[in-house]
Short mmCIF file of C-alpha atoms in Angstrom, two decimals:
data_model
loop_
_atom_site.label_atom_id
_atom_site.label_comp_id
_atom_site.label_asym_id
_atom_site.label_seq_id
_atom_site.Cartn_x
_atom_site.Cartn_y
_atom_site.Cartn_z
CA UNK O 529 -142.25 39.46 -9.03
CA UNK O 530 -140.46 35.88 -9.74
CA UNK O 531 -140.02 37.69 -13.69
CA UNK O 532 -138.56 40.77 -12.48
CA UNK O 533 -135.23 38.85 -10.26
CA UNK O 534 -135.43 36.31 -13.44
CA UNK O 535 -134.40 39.56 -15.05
CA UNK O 536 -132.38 41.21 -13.08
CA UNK O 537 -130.14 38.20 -12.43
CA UNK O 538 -130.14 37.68 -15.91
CA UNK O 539 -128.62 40.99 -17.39
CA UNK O 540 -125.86 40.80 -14.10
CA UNK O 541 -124.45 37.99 -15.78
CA UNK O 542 -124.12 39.89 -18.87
CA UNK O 543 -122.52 43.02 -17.69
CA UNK O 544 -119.86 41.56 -15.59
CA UNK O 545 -116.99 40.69 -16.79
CA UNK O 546 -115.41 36.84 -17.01
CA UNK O 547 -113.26 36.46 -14.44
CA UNK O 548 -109.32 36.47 -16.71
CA UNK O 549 -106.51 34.94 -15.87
CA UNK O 550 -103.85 36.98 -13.86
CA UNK O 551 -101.16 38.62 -15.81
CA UNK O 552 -97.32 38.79 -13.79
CA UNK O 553 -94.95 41.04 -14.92
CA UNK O 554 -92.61 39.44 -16.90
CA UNK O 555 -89.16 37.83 -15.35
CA UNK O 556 -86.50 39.69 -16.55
CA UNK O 557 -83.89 36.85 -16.20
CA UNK O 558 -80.42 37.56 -15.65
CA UNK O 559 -77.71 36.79 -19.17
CA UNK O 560 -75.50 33.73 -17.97
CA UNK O 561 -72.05 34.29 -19.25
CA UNK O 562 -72.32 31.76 -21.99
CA UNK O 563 -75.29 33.86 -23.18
CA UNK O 564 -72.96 36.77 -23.44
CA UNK O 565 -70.33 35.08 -25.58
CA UNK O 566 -72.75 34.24 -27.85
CA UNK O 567 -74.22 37.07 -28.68
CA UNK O 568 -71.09 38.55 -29.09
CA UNK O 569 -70.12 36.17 -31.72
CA UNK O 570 -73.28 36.16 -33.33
CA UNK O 571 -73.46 40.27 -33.19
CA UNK O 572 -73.15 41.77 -36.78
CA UNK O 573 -70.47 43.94 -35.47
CA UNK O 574 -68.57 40.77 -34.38
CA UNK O 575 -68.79 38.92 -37.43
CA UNK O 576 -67.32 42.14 -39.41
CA UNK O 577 -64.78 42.63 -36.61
CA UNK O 578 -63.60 38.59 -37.14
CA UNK O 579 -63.83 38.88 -40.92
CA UNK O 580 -61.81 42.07 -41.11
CA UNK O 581 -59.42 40.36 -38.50
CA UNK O 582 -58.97 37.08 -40.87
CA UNK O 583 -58.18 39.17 -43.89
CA UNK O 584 -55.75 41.01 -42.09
CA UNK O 585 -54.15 37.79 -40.60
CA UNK O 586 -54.02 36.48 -44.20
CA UNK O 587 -52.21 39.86 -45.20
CA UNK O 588 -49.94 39.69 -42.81
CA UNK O 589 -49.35 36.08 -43.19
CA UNK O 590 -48.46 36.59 -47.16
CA UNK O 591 -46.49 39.65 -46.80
CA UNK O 592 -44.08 37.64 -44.11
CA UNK O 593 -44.14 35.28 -46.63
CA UNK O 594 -43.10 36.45 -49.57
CA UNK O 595 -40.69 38.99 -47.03
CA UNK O 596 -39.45 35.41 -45.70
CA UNK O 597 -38.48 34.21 -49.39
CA UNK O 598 -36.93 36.93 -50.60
CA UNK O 599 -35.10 37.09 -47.39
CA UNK O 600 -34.25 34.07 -47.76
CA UNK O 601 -32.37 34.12 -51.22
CA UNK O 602 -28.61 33.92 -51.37
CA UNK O 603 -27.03 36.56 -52.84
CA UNK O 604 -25.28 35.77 -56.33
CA UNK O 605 -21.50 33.95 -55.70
CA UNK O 606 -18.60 35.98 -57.04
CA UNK O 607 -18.32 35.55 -61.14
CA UNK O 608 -15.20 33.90 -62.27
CA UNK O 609 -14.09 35.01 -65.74
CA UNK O 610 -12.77 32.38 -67.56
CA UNK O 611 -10.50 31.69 -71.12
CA UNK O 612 -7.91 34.62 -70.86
CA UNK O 613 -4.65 33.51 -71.43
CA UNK O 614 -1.65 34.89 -69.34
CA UNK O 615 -0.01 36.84 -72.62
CA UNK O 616 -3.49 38.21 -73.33
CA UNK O 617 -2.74 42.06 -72.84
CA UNK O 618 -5.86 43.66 -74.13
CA UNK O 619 -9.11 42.45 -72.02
CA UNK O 620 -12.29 43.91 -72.56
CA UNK O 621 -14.12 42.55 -69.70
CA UNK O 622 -13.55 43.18 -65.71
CA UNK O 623 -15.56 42.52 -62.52
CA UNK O 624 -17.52 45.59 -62.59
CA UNK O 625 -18.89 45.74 -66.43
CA UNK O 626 -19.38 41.83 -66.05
CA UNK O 627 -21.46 42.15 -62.91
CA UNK O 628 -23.88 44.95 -64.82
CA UNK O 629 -24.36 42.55 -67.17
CA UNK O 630 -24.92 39.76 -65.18
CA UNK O 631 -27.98 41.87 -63.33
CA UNK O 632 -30.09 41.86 -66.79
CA UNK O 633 -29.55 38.80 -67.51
CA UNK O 634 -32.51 35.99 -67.21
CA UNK O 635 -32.53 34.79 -63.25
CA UNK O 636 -31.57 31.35 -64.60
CA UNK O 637 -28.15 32.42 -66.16
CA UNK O 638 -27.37 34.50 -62.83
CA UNK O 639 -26.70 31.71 -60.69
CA UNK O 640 -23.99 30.92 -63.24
CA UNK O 641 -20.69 32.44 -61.87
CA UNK O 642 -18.28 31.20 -64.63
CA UNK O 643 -18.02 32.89 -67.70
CA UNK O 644 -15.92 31.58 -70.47
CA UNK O 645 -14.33 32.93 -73.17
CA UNK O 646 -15.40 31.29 -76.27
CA UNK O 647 -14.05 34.46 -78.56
CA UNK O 648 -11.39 36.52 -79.14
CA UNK O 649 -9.82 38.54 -81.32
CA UNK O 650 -6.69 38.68 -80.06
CA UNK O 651 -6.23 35.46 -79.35
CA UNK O 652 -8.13 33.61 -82.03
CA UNK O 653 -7.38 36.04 -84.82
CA UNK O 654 -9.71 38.16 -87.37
CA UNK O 655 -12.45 36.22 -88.89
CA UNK O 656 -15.96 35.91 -89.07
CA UNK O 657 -16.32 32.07 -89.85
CA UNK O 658 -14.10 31.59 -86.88
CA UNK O 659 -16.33 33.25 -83.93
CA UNK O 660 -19.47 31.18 -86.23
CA UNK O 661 -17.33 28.24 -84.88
CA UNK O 662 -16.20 28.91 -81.79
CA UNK O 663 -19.52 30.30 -80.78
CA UNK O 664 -21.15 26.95 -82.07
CA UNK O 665 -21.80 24.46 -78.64
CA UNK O 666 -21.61 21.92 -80.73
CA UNK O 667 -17.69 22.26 -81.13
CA UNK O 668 -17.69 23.59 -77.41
CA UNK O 669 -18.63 20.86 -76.44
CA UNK O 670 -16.49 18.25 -78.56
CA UNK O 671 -13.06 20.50 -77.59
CA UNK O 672 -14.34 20.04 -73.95
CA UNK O 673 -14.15 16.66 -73.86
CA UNK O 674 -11.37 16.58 -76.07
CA UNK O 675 -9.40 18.82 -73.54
CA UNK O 676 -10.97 16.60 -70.29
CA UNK O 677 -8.05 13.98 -68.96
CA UNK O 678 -8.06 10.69 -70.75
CA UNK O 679 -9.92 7.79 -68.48
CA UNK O 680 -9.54 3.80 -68.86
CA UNK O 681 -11.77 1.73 -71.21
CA UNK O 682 -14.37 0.86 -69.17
CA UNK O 683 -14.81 4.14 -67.79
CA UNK O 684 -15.28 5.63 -71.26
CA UNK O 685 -18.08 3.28 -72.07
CA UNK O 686 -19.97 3.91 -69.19
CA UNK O 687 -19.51 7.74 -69.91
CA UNK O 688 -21.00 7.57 -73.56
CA UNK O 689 -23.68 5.47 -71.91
CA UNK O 690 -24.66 8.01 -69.58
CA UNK O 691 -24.47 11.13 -71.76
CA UNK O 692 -25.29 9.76 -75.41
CA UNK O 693 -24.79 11.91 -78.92
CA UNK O 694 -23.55 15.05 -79.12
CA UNK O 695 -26.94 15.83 -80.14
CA UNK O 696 -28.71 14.06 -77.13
CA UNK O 697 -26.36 16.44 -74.75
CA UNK O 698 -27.52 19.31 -77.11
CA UNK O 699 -31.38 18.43 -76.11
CA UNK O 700 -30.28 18.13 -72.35
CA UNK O 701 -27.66 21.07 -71.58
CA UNK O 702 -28.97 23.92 -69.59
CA UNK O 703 -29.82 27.11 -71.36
CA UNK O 704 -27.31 29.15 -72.34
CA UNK O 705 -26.52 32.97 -73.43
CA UNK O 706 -23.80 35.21 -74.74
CA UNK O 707 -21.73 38.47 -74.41
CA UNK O 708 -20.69 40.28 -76.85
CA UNK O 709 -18.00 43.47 -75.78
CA UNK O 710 -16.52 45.80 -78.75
CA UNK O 711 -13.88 48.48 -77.77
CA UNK O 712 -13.26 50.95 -80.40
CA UNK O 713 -10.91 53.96 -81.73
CA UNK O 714 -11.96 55.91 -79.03
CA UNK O 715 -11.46 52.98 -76.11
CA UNK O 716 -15.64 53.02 -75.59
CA UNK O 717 -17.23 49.69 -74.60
CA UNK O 718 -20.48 48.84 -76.37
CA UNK O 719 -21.87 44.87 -77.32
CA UNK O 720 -24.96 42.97 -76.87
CA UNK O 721 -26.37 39.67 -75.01
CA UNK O 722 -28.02 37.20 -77.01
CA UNK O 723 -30.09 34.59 -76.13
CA UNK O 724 -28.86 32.22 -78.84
CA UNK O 725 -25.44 31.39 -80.25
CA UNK O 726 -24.56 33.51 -83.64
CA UNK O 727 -24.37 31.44 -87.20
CA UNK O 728 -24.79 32.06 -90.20
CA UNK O 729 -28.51 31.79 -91.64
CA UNK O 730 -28.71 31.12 -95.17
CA UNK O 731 -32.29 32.52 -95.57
CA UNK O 732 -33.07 35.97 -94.16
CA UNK O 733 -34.88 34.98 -90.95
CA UNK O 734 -34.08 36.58 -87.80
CA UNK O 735 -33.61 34.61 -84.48
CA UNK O 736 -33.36 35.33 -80.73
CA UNK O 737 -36.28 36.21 -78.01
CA UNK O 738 -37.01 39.32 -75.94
CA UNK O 739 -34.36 38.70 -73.48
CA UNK O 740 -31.41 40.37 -75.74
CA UNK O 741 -30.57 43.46 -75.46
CA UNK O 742 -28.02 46.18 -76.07
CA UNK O 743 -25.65 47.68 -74.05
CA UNK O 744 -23.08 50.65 -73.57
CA UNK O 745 -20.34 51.44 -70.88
CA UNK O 746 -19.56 55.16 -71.55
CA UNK O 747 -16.95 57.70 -70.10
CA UNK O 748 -18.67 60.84 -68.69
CA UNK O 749 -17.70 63.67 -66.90
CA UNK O 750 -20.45 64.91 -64.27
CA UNK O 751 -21.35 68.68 -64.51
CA UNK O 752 -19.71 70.52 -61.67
CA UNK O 753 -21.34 71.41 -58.64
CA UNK O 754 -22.74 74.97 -57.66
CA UNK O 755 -19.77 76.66 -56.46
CA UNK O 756 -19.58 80.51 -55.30
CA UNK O 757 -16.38 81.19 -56.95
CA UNK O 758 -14.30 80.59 -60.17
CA UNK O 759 -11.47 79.35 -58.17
CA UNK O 760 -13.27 76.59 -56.39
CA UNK O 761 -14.71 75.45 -59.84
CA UNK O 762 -10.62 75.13 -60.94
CA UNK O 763 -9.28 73.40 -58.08
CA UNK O 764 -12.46 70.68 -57.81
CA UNK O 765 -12.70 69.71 -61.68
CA UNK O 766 -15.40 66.47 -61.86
CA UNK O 767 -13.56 63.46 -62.05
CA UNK O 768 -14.66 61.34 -65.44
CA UNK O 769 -16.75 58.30 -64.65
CA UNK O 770 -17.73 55.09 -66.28
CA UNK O 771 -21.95 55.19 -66.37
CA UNK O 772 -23.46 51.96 -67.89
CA UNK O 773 -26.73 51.89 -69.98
CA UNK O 774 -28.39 49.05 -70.81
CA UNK O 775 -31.17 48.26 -73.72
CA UNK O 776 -33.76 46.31 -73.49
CA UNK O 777 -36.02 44.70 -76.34
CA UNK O 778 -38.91 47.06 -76.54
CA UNK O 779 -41.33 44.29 -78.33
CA UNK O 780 -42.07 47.01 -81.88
CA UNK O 781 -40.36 44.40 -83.91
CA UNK O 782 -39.23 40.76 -83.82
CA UNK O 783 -35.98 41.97 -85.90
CA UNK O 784 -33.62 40.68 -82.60
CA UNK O 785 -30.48 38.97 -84.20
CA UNK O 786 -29.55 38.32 -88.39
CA UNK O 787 -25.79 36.95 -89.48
CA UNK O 788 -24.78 35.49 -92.26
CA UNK O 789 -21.37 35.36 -94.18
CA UNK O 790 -21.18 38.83 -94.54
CA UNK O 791 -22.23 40.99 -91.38
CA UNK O 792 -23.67 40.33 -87.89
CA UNK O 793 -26.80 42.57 -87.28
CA UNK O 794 -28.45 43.08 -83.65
CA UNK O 795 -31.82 44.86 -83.79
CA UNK O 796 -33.30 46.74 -86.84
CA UNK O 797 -36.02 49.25 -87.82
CA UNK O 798 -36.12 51.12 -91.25
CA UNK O 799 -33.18 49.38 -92.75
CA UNK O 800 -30.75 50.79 -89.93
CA UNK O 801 -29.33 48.61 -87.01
CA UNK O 802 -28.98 48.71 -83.44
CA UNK O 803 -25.29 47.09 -84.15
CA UNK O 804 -23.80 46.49 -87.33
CA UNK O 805 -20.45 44.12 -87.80
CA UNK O 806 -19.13 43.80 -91.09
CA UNK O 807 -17.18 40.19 -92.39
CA UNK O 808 -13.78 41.91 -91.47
CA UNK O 809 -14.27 42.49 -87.80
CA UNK O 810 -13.11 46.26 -88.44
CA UNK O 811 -16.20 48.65 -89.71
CA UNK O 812 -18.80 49.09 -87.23
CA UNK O 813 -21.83 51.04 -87.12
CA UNK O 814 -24.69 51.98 -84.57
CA UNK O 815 -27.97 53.38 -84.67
CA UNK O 816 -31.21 53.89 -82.89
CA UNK O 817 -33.45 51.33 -83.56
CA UNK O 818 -37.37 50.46 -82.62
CA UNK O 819 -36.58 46.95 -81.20
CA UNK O 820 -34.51 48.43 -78.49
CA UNK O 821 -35.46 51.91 -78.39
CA UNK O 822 -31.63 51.98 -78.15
CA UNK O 823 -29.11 55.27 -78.19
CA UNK O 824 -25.99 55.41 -80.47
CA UNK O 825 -23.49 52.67 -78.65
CA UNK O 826 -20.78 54.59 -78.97
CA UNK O 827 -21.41 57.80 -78.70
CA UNK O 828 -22.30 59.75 -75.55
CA UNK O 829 -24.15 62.89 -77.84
CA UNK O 830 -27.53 62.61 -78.27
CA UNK O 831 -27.70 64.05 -81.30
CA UNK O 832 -25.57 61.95 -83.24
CA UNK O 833 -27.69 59.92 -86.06
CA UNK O 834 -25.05 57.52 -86.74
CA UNK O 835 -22.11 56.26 -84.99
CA UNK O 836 -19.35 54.37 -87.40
CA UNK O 837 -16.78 52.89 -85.11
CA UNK O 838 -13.58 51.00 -85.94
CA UNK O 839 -13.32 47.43 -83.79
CA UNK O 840 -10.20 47.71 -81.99
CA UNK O 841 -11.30 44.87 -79.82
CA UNK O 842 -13.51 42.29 -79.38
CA UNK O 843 -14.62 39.37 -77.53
CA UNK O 844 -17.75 36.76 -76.98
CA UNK O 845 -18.47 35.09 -73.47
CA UNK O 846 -20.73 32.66 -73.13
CA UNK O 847 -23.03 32.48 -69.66
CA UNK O 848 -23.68 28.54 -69.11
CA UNK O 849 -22.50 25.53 -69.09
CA UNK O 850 -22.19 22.51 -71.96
CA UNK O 851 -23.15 19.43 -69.65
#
């Protein structure tokens, strides 16, 4: 009998379970608002959201920026042509061809607004050697000072001090550029600008960077408007107008500017010029060339191959100052 409860007491311990700990449901606890903002900020959505936002800002921030500078430019100061005398009758430049000039030029010699008038041929005279001369800032600049109003002694010294050789005042002057206009027989306007003064080279090596180029003012006559009658077409004939082209060095060819004794010659491809000059200052001749991809100057059909002109005028401007 004592076996039997030894038993019995025995496998109750086995079958009933150990008494486990009680399990609560679990606190759900309520999000403080400091909990909220950081999740939010820590949320991938957030993150793209604030990224997105910065580029944007930095967007917005350049393009007010660069609105801001360009905004903020000055526009160019009214362009005084210089070196005409009173007598001169025959003047190739005005306001309006000078100004569509002055737009293609390099930004630095825009904010010049005095030209000056370094040649002429009506009021120098024909010759080659003297627009070499003239055109030289070397004897600019010696005929400036000549023509600047005598000082005392000790004023001179000091000057020569302060602004050395003519040489030194080469090396120091601020860049300069010229104009060159031709009229001819038939009153068209037609040149070049050149980033260098013309000489004469005595080896054949041309000169001049990609900022030359060719130019042509030509008289046009628009094609009428549509019109429902004859008669309207004969009482509203198109007035002729003045449309300027313009040039520009097409980088084919490094053949920019050659002049020697004998001819001045602007752009060249195949043995035939852009502009062509010859020693007199009287035979001219234009074609279309590679380094300017340029049309006959003066001649407003395009299917002219060659354009020979007679110079009936012509002048050279230089953009810049000496000193």
């Amino acid at each position: 009998m004592v076996s039997d409860k030894t038993n019995t007491s025995s496998s109750s311990l086995v079958d009933t379970p150990p008494n486990e700990p009680e399990v609560h449901p679990p606190i759900n606890r309520r999000p403080t608002f400091l909990d909220r903002i950081m999740r939010r900020q820590t949320s991938p959505a957030s993150i793209e959201y604030s990224e997105s936002n910065k580029k944007k800002n930095a967007i917005d921030e350049n393009t007010k920026s660069k609105e801001g500078r360009e905004s903020s430019l000055p526009p160019l100061s009214q362009l005084s042509l210089k070196g005409y005398k009173a007598s001169t009758k025959r003047r190739l430049l005005d306001d309006e061809l000078a100004n569509n000039i002055r737009n293609l030029l390099p930004g630095r010699l825009q904010l010049f607004d005095e030209w000056d008038l370094v040649y002429s041929l009506e009021q120098h005279g024909v010759s080659l050697n003297t627009l070499y001369q003239k055109s030289n800032p070397d004897y600019q600049l010696l005929q400036l000072r000549k023509n600047k109003p005598e000082v005392g002694y000790g004023d001179s010294i000091i000057s020569s001090m302060m602004s050395g050789s003519v040489n030194s005042m080469r090396e120091r002057r601020r860049p300069q550029g010229y104009v060159l206009i031709i009229k001819d027989e038939n009153n068209s306007k037609f040149g070049c600008f050149v980033n260098e003064h013309l000489r004469p080279m005595d080896q054949k090596r041309y000169y001049g960077n990609g900022e030359c180029f060719l130019w042509k003012s030509e008289l046009f006559t628009p094609s009428p408007s549509n019109s429902n009658s004859e008669e309207d077409i004969s009482h509203h004939s198109p007035t002729p107008q003045i449309r300027f082209k313009a040039f520009m060095y097409t980088g084919i060819n490094d053949n920019i500017i050659y002049s020697n004794h004998d001819f001045i010659a602007i752009g060249s491809s195949k043995g035939q010029n852009g502009l062509w000059i010859d020693k007199s200052l009287y035979n001219g001749v234009s074609y279309s060339c590679d380094t300017f991809g340029n049309e006959i100057l003066n001649s407003t059909n395009a299917d002219t191959k060659i354009g020979k002109f007679k110079i009936m005028g012509l002048e050279l401007w230089r953009v810049g100052t000496l000193e």
